[in-house]
XYZ file of C-alpha atoms in Angstrom:
125
model
C 26.004 16.565 59.938
C 23.592 16.072 57.028
C 22.927 19.820 56.888
C 26.619 20.680 56.689
C 27.165 18.063 53.967
C 24.251 19.445 51.903
C 25.565 22.985 52.420
C 29.024 21.904 51.296
C 27.655 20.213 48.160
C 25.515 23.263 47.304
C 28.442 25.628 47.870
C 30.724 23.606 45.617
C 28.036 23.427 42.940
C 27.396 27.182 43.134
C 31.091 27.998 42.876
C 31.557 25.566 40.026
C 28.671 26.883 37.956
C 29.526 30.539 38.501
C 33.050 29.872 37.287
C 31.665 28.070 34.250
C 29.289 30.910 33.421
C 32.133 33.398 33.643
C 34.278 31.288 31.309
C 31.447 31.097 28.790
C 30.950 34.883 28.833
C 34.581 35.700 28.203
C 34.991 33.038 25.532
C 36.971 30.025 26.624
C 40.417 30.088 25.072
C 39.834 33.352 23.195
C 42.932 35.518 23.021
C 42.587 39.270 23.432
C 42.966 41.259 20.216
C 46.279 42.682 21.374
C 47.861 39.224 21.434
C 46.452 38.275 18.016
C 47.373 41.554 16.316
C 51.073 41.826 17.075
C 52.658 45.019 15.722
C 55.180 43.006 13.697
C 52.477 40.912 11.977
C 50.351 44.001 11.288
C 53.324 45.820 9.733
C 54.237 42.789 7.624
C 50.599 42.439 6.570
C 50.480 46.080 5.489
C 53.650 45.592 3.436
C 52.229 42.444 1.819
C 48.904 44.063 0.989
C 50.551 47.043 -0.723
C 52.400 44.635 -3.049
C 49.233 42.683 -3.881
C 46.207 43.269 -6.095
C 43.943 43.853 -3.064
C 43.596 47.595 -3.725
C 41.939 46.830 -7.063
C 38.795 45.906 -5.099
C 39.294 47.233 -1.556
C 40.134 50.539 0.135
C 41.003 51.118 3.766
C 37.925 53.164 4.719
C 35.462 53.117 1.827
C 33.697 50.460 -0.201
C 34.989 49.897 -3.722
C 34.094 46.583 -5.386
C 34.519 44.788 -2.075
C 34.086 46.051 1.472
C 36.379 48.595 3.092
C 39.016 47.067 5.357
C 37.572 49.024 8.269
C 34.142 47.453 7.650
C 35.698 43.971 7.698
C 37.433 44.865 10.965
C 34.138 46.025 12.477
C 32.363 42.821 11.436
C 34.993 40.327 12.613
C 36.561 40.507 16.095
C 40.329 40.022 16.087
C 40.444 36.405 17.238
C 42.759 33.696 15.959
C 39.729 31.749 14.703
C 38.621 34.717 12.564
C 42.175 35.339 11.327
C 42.437 31.705 10.196
C 38.982 31.700 8.586
C 39.493 34.989 6.732
C 42.977 33.975 5.571
C 41.439 30.869 3.993
C 38.927 33.123 2.214
C 41.779 35.263 0.881
C 43.407 32.135 -0.543
C 40.279 30.320 -1.803
C 38.095 33.312 -2.596
C 34.606 33.833 -1.300
C 31.144 35.100 -2.030
C 27.835 35.986 -0.484
C 28.962 37.705 2.703
C 29.352 41.231 1.300
C 27.112 40.999 -1.755
C 26.867 39.162 -5.033
C 30.329 39.956 -6.417
C 32.705 37.147 -5.423
C 36.218 37.749 -4.161
C 38.801 36.243 -6.482
C 40.982 33.482 -5.040
C 44.659 34.110 -4.370
C 46.122 30.577 -4.387
C 49.723 31.789 -4.585
C 49.432 33.477 -1.167
C 50.627 31.269 1.683
C 48.483 30.733 4.783
C 51.081 32.583 6.900
C 51.111 35.612 4.584
C 47.319 35.610 4.285
C 47.067 35.638 8.091
C 49.401 38.647 8.274
C 47.305 40.438 5.654
C 44.145 39.674 7.628
C 45.778 40.885 10.843
C 46.532 44.188 9.146
C 42.929 44.425 7.907
C 41.530 43.662 11.374
C 43.769 46.373 12.853
C 42.059 49.067 10.744
C 38.961 49.149 12.948
């Protein structure tokens, strides 16, 4: 009876830890890019970016003053956490990640619009 109890405990532990390791590898709670980058948000983001001053410093596929959108998309996976973080950088500005020239803040852009803009940028991969 002791042997079967020990076997049961070891089996439960092995199943529990393998499930945990698998969760850690896939990123607990991470949404796939397809669910973060909805076609409607990407289209709205593209429309918003064309009406903004973003093209004064950025281009879709080549570096200008700031990085190309495609380079940003390669650096940051399309997760909701990255969308939120990058949208805050659009609003508050930023520096140091892509060189010495800081990105100007855009305080008049709402968080929702900034997230749509970022979703468009992350779709340019």
